[in-house]
CSV table of C-alpha atoms in Angstrom, one decimal:
chain,number,residue,atom,x,y,z
A,1,MET,CA,-4.1,16.8,-27.6
A,2,ASP,CA,-1.0,19.3,-29.6
A,3,ALA,CA,2.2,19.3,-27.8
A,4,ARG,CA,1.9,23.4,-27.0
A,5,LYS,CA,-1.3,22.5,-25.7
A,6,ARG,CA,0.4,19.5,-23.4
A,7,ARG,CA,2.6,22.7,-22.4
A,8,ILE,CA,0.2,25.0,-21.9
A,9,LEU,CA,-1.5,23.2,-19.8
A,10,SER,CA,1.3,21.8,-17.7
A,11,ALA,CA,2.4,25.6,-16.9
A,12,VAL,CA,-0.8,26.4,-15.7
A,13,VAL,CA,-0.7,23.2,-13.9
A,14,ASP,CA,2.8,24.2,-12.1
A,15,VAL,CA,1.6,27.6,-11.5
A,16,TYR,CA,-1.6,26.4,-9.8
A,17,ILE,CA,-0.2,24.2,-7.9
A,18,ARG,CA,3.1,27.5,-7.2
A,19,THR,CA,0.5,30.0,-6.7
A,20,GLY,CA,-3.2,28.6,-5.1
A,21,GLU,CA,-4.5,31.8,-7.6
A,22,PRO,CA,-5.9,31.2,-10.8
A,23,VAL,CA,-3.7,31.4,-13.4
A,24,GLY,CA,-4.2,33.4,-16.8
A,25,SER,CA,-3.0,33.4,-20.2
A,26,LYS,CA,-0.4,36.9,-19.5
A,27,THR,CA,1.3,35.0,-17.3
A,28,ILE,CA,1.5,31.7,-19.4
A,29,SER,CA,2.7,33.4,-22.5
A,30,GLN,CA,6.1,35.1,-20.2
A,31,LEU,CA,7.5,31.3,-19.4
A,32,PRO,CA,10.5,30.6,-21.0
A,33,ASP,CA,9.4,27.7,-22.3
A,34,ILE,CA,6.1,29.0,-24.2
A,35,HIS,CA,7.0,31.1,-27.9
A,36,VAL,CA,3.8,31.9,-28.4
A,37,SER,CA,1.5,35.0,-27.8
A,38,ALA,CA,-1.0,35.6,-25.2
A,39,ALA,CA,-3.9,35.8,-27.7
A,40,THR,CA,-2.6,31.9,-28.3
A,41,VAL,CA,-2.6,30.7,-25.1
A,42,ARG,CA,-5.4,32.2,-24.0
A,43,ASN,CA,-7.6,30.6,-27.8
A,44,ASP,CA,-5.5,27.2,-26.0
A,45,MET,CA,-6.5,27.7,-22.8
A,46,ALA,CA,-10.5,27.9,-23.7
A,47,ILE,CA,-9.9,24.6,-25.7
A,48,LEU,CA,-8.5,23.6,-22.7
A,49,GLU,CA,-11.3,24.3,-20.8
A,50,GLU,CA,-14.2,22.8,-23.0
A,51,LEU,CA,-12.2,19.9,-23.4
A,52,GLY,CA,-12.1,19.5,-19.3
A,53,TYR,CA,-9.1,19.9,-18.4
A,54,LEU,CA,-9.4,23.8,-17.4
A,55,LYS,CA,-12.5,25.2,-15.6
A,56,GLN,CA,-12.9,29.4,-15.0
A,57,PRO,CA,-14.2,30.0,-11.5
A,58,HIS,CA,-15.3,33.1,-12.4
A,59,THR,CA,-16.1,35.1,-15.5
A,60,SER,CA,-13.2,37.9,-14.8
A,61,ALA,CA,-10.6,35.3,-14.1
A,62,GLY,CA,-7.7,33.5,-15.0
A,63,ARG,CA,-8.3,29.9,-15.3
A,64,VAL,CA,-7.4,26.0,-12.7
A,65,PRO,CA,-7.0,22.8,-13.6
A,66,THR,CA,-9.6,20.6,-13.3
A,67,PHE,CA,-9.5,17.0,-11.9
A,68,ARG,CA,-8.6,15.5,-16.1
A,69,GLY,CA,-6.2,18.8,-16.4
A,70,TYR,CA,-4.7,17.0,-13.3
A,71,ARG,CA,-4.5,13.4,-14.0
A,72,MET,CA,-3.5,14.6,-17.3
A,73,TYR,CA,0.1,16.6,-16.6
A,74,ILE,CA,0.6,13.2,-13.1
A,75,GLU,CA,0.7,11.1,-16.4
A,76,GLU,CA,3.0,13.5,-18.3
A,77,PHE,CA,5.2,13.4,-15.6
A,78,SER,CA,5.1,9.2,-14.8
A,79,LYS,CA,6.7,8.7,-17.9
A,80,GLN,CA,9.9,11.1,-18.2
A,81,SER,CA,10.7,11.4,-14.5
A,82,THR,CA,13.9,9.6,-12.9
A,83,LEU,CA,15.9,10.7,-9.7
A,84,PRO,CA,19.4,11.9,-10.1
A,85,GLU,CA,22.0,8.8,-9.3
A,86,GLU,CA,23.0,11.1,-6.3
A,87,GLU,CA,19.3,11.1,-4.7
A,88,GLN,CA,18.7,7.5,-5.5
A,89,GLU,CA,22.4,6.4,-3.2
A,90,ARG,CA,20.5,8.7,-0.5
A,91,LEU,CA,17.4,7.0,-0.7
A,92,ASP,CA,19.1,3.6,-0.8
A,93,THR,CA,20.6,4.6,2.4
A,94,MET,CA,17.9,5.4,3.8
A,95,LEU,CA,16.3,2.2,3.5
A,96,GLY,CA,20.3,0.5,4.9
A,97,ASP,CA,21.8,-3.1,4.0
A,98,GLU,CA,20.4,-4.7,2.2
A,99,SER,CA,21.9,-8.7,3.5
A,100,GLU,CA,19.3,-6.9,6.7
A,101,LEU,CA,16.3,-5.8,5.7
A,102,THR,CA,13.3,-8.9,6.2
A,103,GLU,CA,9.5,-7.6,3.8
A,104,ASP,CA,8.0,-5.8,6.5
A,105,LEU,CA,11.2,-3.4,7.2
A,106,ILE,CA,11.9,-3.0,3.6
A,107,LEU,CA,8.4,-1.2,3.6
A,108,GLN,CA,8.7,0.2,7.7
A,109,ARG,CA,11.7,2.2,5.9
A,110,ALA,CA,10.1,3.5,2.6
A,111,THR,CA,6.9,4.4,4.2
A,112,THR,CA,8.7,6.3,6.4
A,113,ALA,CA,11.8,8.1,4.7
A,114,LEU,CA,9.0,9.0,2.0
A,115,SER,CA,7.0,11.0,4.7
A,116,GLN,CA,9.6,12.9,5.6
A,117,ILE,CA,10.5,13.9,2.1
A,118,THR,CA,7.7,14.5,0.6
A,119,GLN,CA,5.5,15.9,4.0
A,120,CYS,CA,3.1,13.9,3.0
A,121,ALA,CA,1.1,11.2,4.6
A,122,THR,CA,2.5,7.9,3.3
A,123,VAL,CA,-0.3,5.4,2.8
A,124,VAL,CA,1.7,1.5,2.0
A,125,SER,CA,-1.1,-1.8,1.5
A,126,ASN,CA,0.0,-5.2,1.3
A,127,PHE,CA,-2.5,-7.2,-0.7
A,128,ALA,CA,-3.6,-9.8,0.7
A,129,PRO,CA,-1.9,-13.3,-1.9
A,130,LYS,CA,-4.5,-14.6,-4.3
A,131,TYR,CA,-1.6,-17.6,-5.5
A,132,SER,CA,-0.3,-18.2,-2.0
A,133,VAL,CA,0.1,-21.6,-0.9
A,134,ILE,CA,-0.1,-23.4,2.8
A,135,THR,CA,2.9,-25.0,2.9
A,136,LYS,CA,3.8,-25.8,6.2
A,137,VAL,CA,1.1,-26.4,9.7
A,138,GLU,CA,3.2,-27.1,12.8
A,139,VAL,CA,1.5,-26.8,16.3
A,140,VAL,CA,4.5,-26.3,19.3
A,141,PRO,CA,4.6,-26.7,23.1
A,142,THR,CA,5.9,-24.0,24.7
A,143,GLY,CA,4.8,-24.0,28.2
A,144,LYS,CA,2.6,-26.1,30.5
A,145,ARG,CA,-0.5,-26.0,27.9
A,146,MET,CA,0.6,-23.6,26.1
A,147,TYR,CA,1.3,-24.2,21.7
A,148,VAL,CA,2.0,-22.3,19.2
A,149,VAL,CA,-0.3,-22.9,15.9
A,150,LEU,CA,2.5,-22.0,13.0
A,151,LEU,CA,1.3,-21.8,9.1
A,152,ILE,CA,3.8,-20.8,6.5
A,153,THR,CA,2.7,-20.1,3.0
A,154,SER,CA,4.6,-19.9,-0.6
A,155,ASP,CA,4.9,-16.6,-0.6
A,156,GLY,CA,7.3,-16.1,2.7
A,157,LYS,CA,4.6,-15.1,5.1
A,158,ILE,CA,4.0,-16.2,8.4
A,159,LYS,CA,1.5,-16.7,10.5
A,160,ASN,CA,0.9,-17.8,14.7
A,161,ARG,CA,-1.0,-18.0,17.1
A,162,ALA,CA,-0.2,-18.7,20.9
A,163,CYS,CA,-3.1,-21.2,22.4
A,164,ARG,CA,-3.9,-22.0,26.3
A,165,LEU,CA,-5.5,-25.0,26.7
A,166,GLN,CA,-7.6,-26.2,29.7
A,167,PHE,CA,-5.5,-30.0,29.7
A,168,ASP,CA,-1.4,-30.8,28.4
A,169,LEU,CA,-2.0,-31.8,24.9
A,170,THR,CA,-0.1,-35.3,24.4
A,171,HIS,CA,2.6,-36.9,21.8
A,172,GLU,CA,-0.8,-38.8,20.8
A,173,HIS,CA,-3.0,-35.7,20.4
A,174,ILE,CA,-0.3,-34.0,18.4
A,175,GLU,CA,1.2,-36.5,15.4
A,176,VAL,CA,-2.8,-37.4,15.0
A,177,PHE,CA,-3.3,-33.6,14.4
A,178,LYS,CA,-0.2,-32.8,12.8
A,179,GLN,CA,-1.2,-35.1,9.3
A,180,PHE,CA,-4.5,-34.3,10.0
A,181,LEU,CA,-3.4,-30.7,9.2
A,182,GLU,CA,-0.5,-32.5,6.8
A,183,LYS,CA,-3.9,-33.9,4.1
A,184,ASN,CA,-6.3,-30.8,4.4
A,185,LEU,CA,-3.6,-27.6,4.5
A,186,GLU,CA,-0.1,-28.2,3.4
A,187,GLY,CA,-0.5,-27.2,-0.8
A,188,VAL,CA,-3.9,-25.5,-0.4
A,189,SER,CA,-4.6,-22.5,-2.5
A,190,VAL,CA,-5.0,-19.3,0.6
A,191,SER,CA,-7.4,-18.3,-1.4
A,192,GLU,CA,-9.6,-21.3,-0.9
A,193,LEU,CA,-9.6,-21.3,3.3
A,194,SER,CA,-12.8,-20.2,2.8
A,195,ASP,CA,-15.4,-20.4,5.7
A,196,GLU,CA,-17.3,-23.7,4.2
A,197,LYS,CA,-13.7,-25.2,4.3
A,198,MET,CA,-12.8,-24.1,7.0
A,199,GLU,CA,-15.9,-26.3,8.8
A,200,GLN,CA,-15.1,-29.2,7.1
A,201,MET,CA,-12.2,-30.0,8.5
A,202,ALA,CA,-13.4,-29.1,12.3
A,203,ALA,CA,-15.8,-31.4,11.2
A,204,ALA,CA,-13.5,-33.9,10.3
A,205,LEU,CA,-11.9,-33.9,13.1
A,206,GLY,CA,-14.5,-36.3,15.4
A,207,THR,CA,-13.7,-37.3,18.4
A,208,TYR,CA,-10.5,-35.2,18.7
A,209,MET,CA,-13.3,-32.0,18.2
A,210,VAL,CA,-13.2,-30.3,21.3
A,211,THR,CA,-9.6,-31.2,22.6
A,212,LEU,CA,-8.0,-29.8,19.4
A,213,SER,CA,-10.9,-26.5,18.8
A,214,PRO,CA,-8.7,-24.3,20.4
A,215,LEU,CA,-5.8,-24.9,17.8
A,216,MET,CA,-8.7,-24.8,14.7
A,217,GLU,CA,-9.6,-22.1,15.7
A,218,SER,CA,-6.1,-20.1,15.9
A,219,ILE,CA,-5.8,-21.8,12.2
A,220,TYR,CA,-9.1,-20.0,11.5
A,221,GLU,CA,-8.5,-16.7,12.6
A,222,MET,CA,-5.0,-16.9,9.7
A,223,SER,CA,-6.6,-18.1,7.2
A,224,LYS,CA,-8.9,-14.6,7.6
A,225,ASP,CA,-6.0,-13.0,8.2
A,226,LEU,CA,-4.4,-13.7,5.1
A,227,GLN,CA,-6.5,-13.0,2.6
A,228,ARG,CA,-7.4,-9.7,4.0
A,229,ASN,CA,-4.7,-6.6,2.6
A,230,GLU,CA,-3.2,-5.2,5.2
A,231,LEU,CA,-3.3,-0.9,5.0
A,232,TYR,CA,-1.0,1.1,7.2
A,233,VAL,CA,-1.3,5.1,6.9
A,234,ILE,CA,2.6,7.2,8.1
A,235,GLY,CA,2.9,10.5,8.8
A,236,GLU,CA,-0.5,11.7,9.1
A,237,GLN,CA,0.2,14.7,11.4
A,238,ASN,CA,2.1,16.4,8.0
A,239,LEU,CA,-1.2,16.9,6.2
A,240,PHE,CA,-2.8,19.4,9.6
A,241,SER,CA,0.1,22.1,7.8
A,242,TYR,CA,-1.4,22.5,5.6
A,243,GLU,CA,-4.5,25.9,5.1
A,244,ASP,CA,-5.9,24.2,1.5
A,245,LEU,CA,-7.1,20.7,3.8
A,246,ASP,CA,-9.8,20.7,6.2
A,247,LYS,CA,-8.6,19.9,9.6
A,248,ALA,CA,-11.8,18.4,10.9
A,249,GLU,CA,-11.9,16.3,8.0
A,250,VAL,CA,-8.1,15.6,8.9
A,251,VAL,CA,-9.2,13.9,12.1
A,252,GLN,CA,-12.4,11.5,10.1
A,253,PHE,CA,-9.8,10.0,7.7
A,254,ILE,CA,-6.5,9.8,10.8
A,255,MET,CA,-10.0,8.1,12.1
A,256,HIS,CA,-11.9,5.5,9.2
A,257,LYS,CA,-8.5,5.4,7.7
A,258,GLN,CA,-8.8,1.4,7.1
A,259,ASP,CA,-12.2,3.1,4.7
A,260,LEU,CA,-9.0,2.9,2.3
A,261,SER,CA,-8.4,0.0,1.4
A,262,GLY,CA,-11.1,-0.4,-1.3
A,263,LEU,CA,-9.2,2.1,-3.1
A,264,LEU,CA,-6.1,0.6,-2.6
A,265,ASP,CA,-6.9,-3.2,-5.1
A,266,ASP,CA,-4.6,-4.2,-7.2
A,267,SER,CA,-7.0,-3.4,-10.6
A,268,PHE,CA,-5.1,-0.7,-11.3
A,269,GLN,CA,-2.0,0.3,-13.6
A,270,GLY,CA,0.9,2.5,-13.5
A,271,ILE,CA,0.9,5.3,-11.3
A,272,LYS,CA,-3.8,5.5,-9.4
A,273,VAL,CA,-4.7,8.9,-8.3
A,274,VAL,CA,-8.4,9.6,-6.5
A,275,PHE,CA,-8.3,13.1,-5.9
A,276,GLY,CA,-11.2,13.6,-2.8
A,277,GLU,CA,-13.8,15.1,-4.0
A,278,GLU,CA,-13.6,12.9,-6.5
A,279,GLY,CA,-15.7,9.8,-3.3
A,280,SER,CA,-16.4,8.9,-0.2
A,281,ASP,CA,-13.9,6.4,0.4
A,282,PHE,CA,-12.0,9.0,0.8
A,283,VAL,CA,-13.1,11.5,2.9
A,284,ILE,CA,-10.8,14.9,2.6
A,285,GLY,CA,-11.9,17.2,0.6
A,286,ASN,CA,-8.8,19.0,-2.0
A,287,SER,CA,-7.0,16.4,-1.5
A,288,SER,CA,-5.4,13.6,-3.8
A,289,MET,CA,-4.1,10.4,-3.8
A,290,ILE,CA,-1.1,9.0,-6.0
A,291,VAL,CA,0.2,5.8,-5.3
A,292,SER,CA,1.5,2.4,-7.6
A,293,LYS,CA,2.7,-1.2,-6.7
A,294,TYR,CA,4.8,-3.1,-6.4
A,295,GLN,CA,6.0,-6.7,-7.1
A,296,LYS,CA,7.3,-9.5,-6.2
A,297,GLY,CA,8.6,-11.6,-8.6
A,298,ASP,CA,5.9,-11.9,-11.2
A,299,HIS,CA,2.7,-11.3,-8.7
A,300,ILE,CA,1.3,-7.9,-7.2
A,301,ALA,CA,2.2,-8.0,-3.9
A,302,GLY,CA,1.0,-3.9,-2.8
A,303,SER,CA,0.5,-0.5,-3.4
A,304,LEU,CA,2.7,2.4,-1.9
A,305,GLY,CA,1.3,6.1,-1.9
A,306,VAL,CA,0.9,9.2,-0.6
A,307,ILE,CA,-2.0,11.8,0.5
A,308,GLY,CA,-1.7,15.1,0.3
A,309,PRO,CA,-3.0,18.1,-1.3
A,310,MET,CA,-4.3,19.0,-4.3
A,311,ARG,CA,-1.3,20.9,-5.6
A,312,LEU,CA,0.6,19.0,-4.4
A,313,ASN,CA,4.5,19.0,-6.4
A,314,TYR,CA,3.6,16.7,-7.7
A,315,ALA,CA,7.2,16.8,-10.1
A,316,LYS,CA,8.9,15.8,-7.2
A,317,VAL,CA,6.6,13.7,-5.9
A,318,ILE,CA,6.2,11.3,-8.5
A,319,PRO,CA,10.0,10.1,-9.3
A,320,TYR,CA,10.3,9.2,-5.4
A,321,ILE,CA,7.4,7.0,-5.7
A,322,GLU,CA,8.8,5.2,-8.2
A,323,TYR,CA,12.0,4.9,-7.2
A,324,PHE,CA,10.7,3.8,-3.6
A,325,THR,CA,8.0,0.4,-5.8
A,326,GLU,CA,11.2,-0.2,-8.1
A,327,LYS,CA,13.1,-0.7,-4.9
A,328,ILE,CA,10.7,-2.2,-3.0
A,329,SER,CA,9.3,-4.7,-5.7
A,330,TYR,CA,13.5,-5.5,-6.5
A,331,LEU,CA,14.4,-5.9,-2.3
A,332,ILE,CA,11.0,-8.0,-1.7
A,333,THR,CA,11.7,-10.5,-4.0
A,334,GLU,CA,15.8,-11.3,-3.4
A,335,GLU,CA,16.3,-13.8,-0.9
A,336,THR,CA,17.5,-12.0,2.6
A,337,PRO,CA,19.7,-13.8,4.9
A,338,ALA,CA,17.4,-11.7,7.0
A,339,GLN,CA,14.7,-13.4,6.4
A,340,THR,CA,13.1,-15.5,9.3
A,341,SER,CA,13.8,-19.2,8.7
A,342,GLU,CA,11.0,-21.7,9.6
A,343,LEU,CA,13.5,-23.8,11.7
A,344,GLU,CA,13.5,-20.6,14.1
A,345,MET,CA,10.2,-19.7,14.8
A,346,LYS,CA,9.9,-23.8,15.8
A,347,GLN,CA,12.6,-22.8,18.4
A,348,ASN,CA,11.2,-19.0,19.5
A,349,PRO,CA,8.1,-18.9,18.4
A,350,GLU,CA,6.9,-14.7,18.9
A,351,PRO,CA,2.9,-14.7,19.4
A,352,MET,CA,1.7,-11.6,18.3
A,353,ASP,CA,-2.3,-13.0,19.3
A,354,GLN,CA,-3.3,-15.0,22.0
A,355,THR,CA,-6.4,-17.3,22.0
A,356,GLN,CA,-7.7,-18.0,25.3
């Protein structure tokens, strides 16, 4: 496709996003950056239709973008879009003091800010770290017959579970279990924590199995958590304000939003676009989801994006998505004083779940 046809395609998408009506050649020819006649525009639009970038809803109507046309348009903007420096500074202010930000807080504030700015729903997924290894497993007494199992990985993930046992563990029990965990878990890749491996570990406890089984169960649950992609959607209520979106489908999406996990893996490059009509995993028709990946060091850590109507202002939204993913990548790669230390977790455990 030559440069003129690209300009015409972009102009058609721009006008259609703004008006929601099929776009005619005369309208495009009158735009200041289109320096050809309506007849030339009409011929180019016919070629763009043959190539699958435009379609004509009715014989006498103008043309509207297809999924392929939208994707070409988005690809063009993702190459050339940047935010003004003053806008970048405003976004940095919304994130807050970098020295006080934990990884979870960075993601929370970035997704909230992106939702407020775009008036769309924001989706963020945190990929299970395939490259991560277990660096520390501890058992910390916290009260009568209460123990917290603490698990720390090489990428900074901290998982903990509170366990209530039927009796207090002796110093010998704790010491034996600590040595057992050091031998069997520390240095092991998270991706190796299969059901078979956990069953083998439980069997290897021998006579201690009955006593320590609740602790092993906690470790098993945490191993599953570490291998599961986390997904959050913020600002779903914004979707109800768009006339293009069916309200019943928005409700269904909110009820089943975890189904998006399959669309937000780490296999794509650059900007990824999903349209509602293209797949059963995304139940809102006439909608679009645009996501980009963020990194932690040299590894893909997750993805961030927005969900809105297909007639979304991509020229505005894409620069914000790209800035936030770049900023998140920078911040979570940096070591910050706010990150909870292993010692603090031992002294002040805050259990996330309880195993009775």
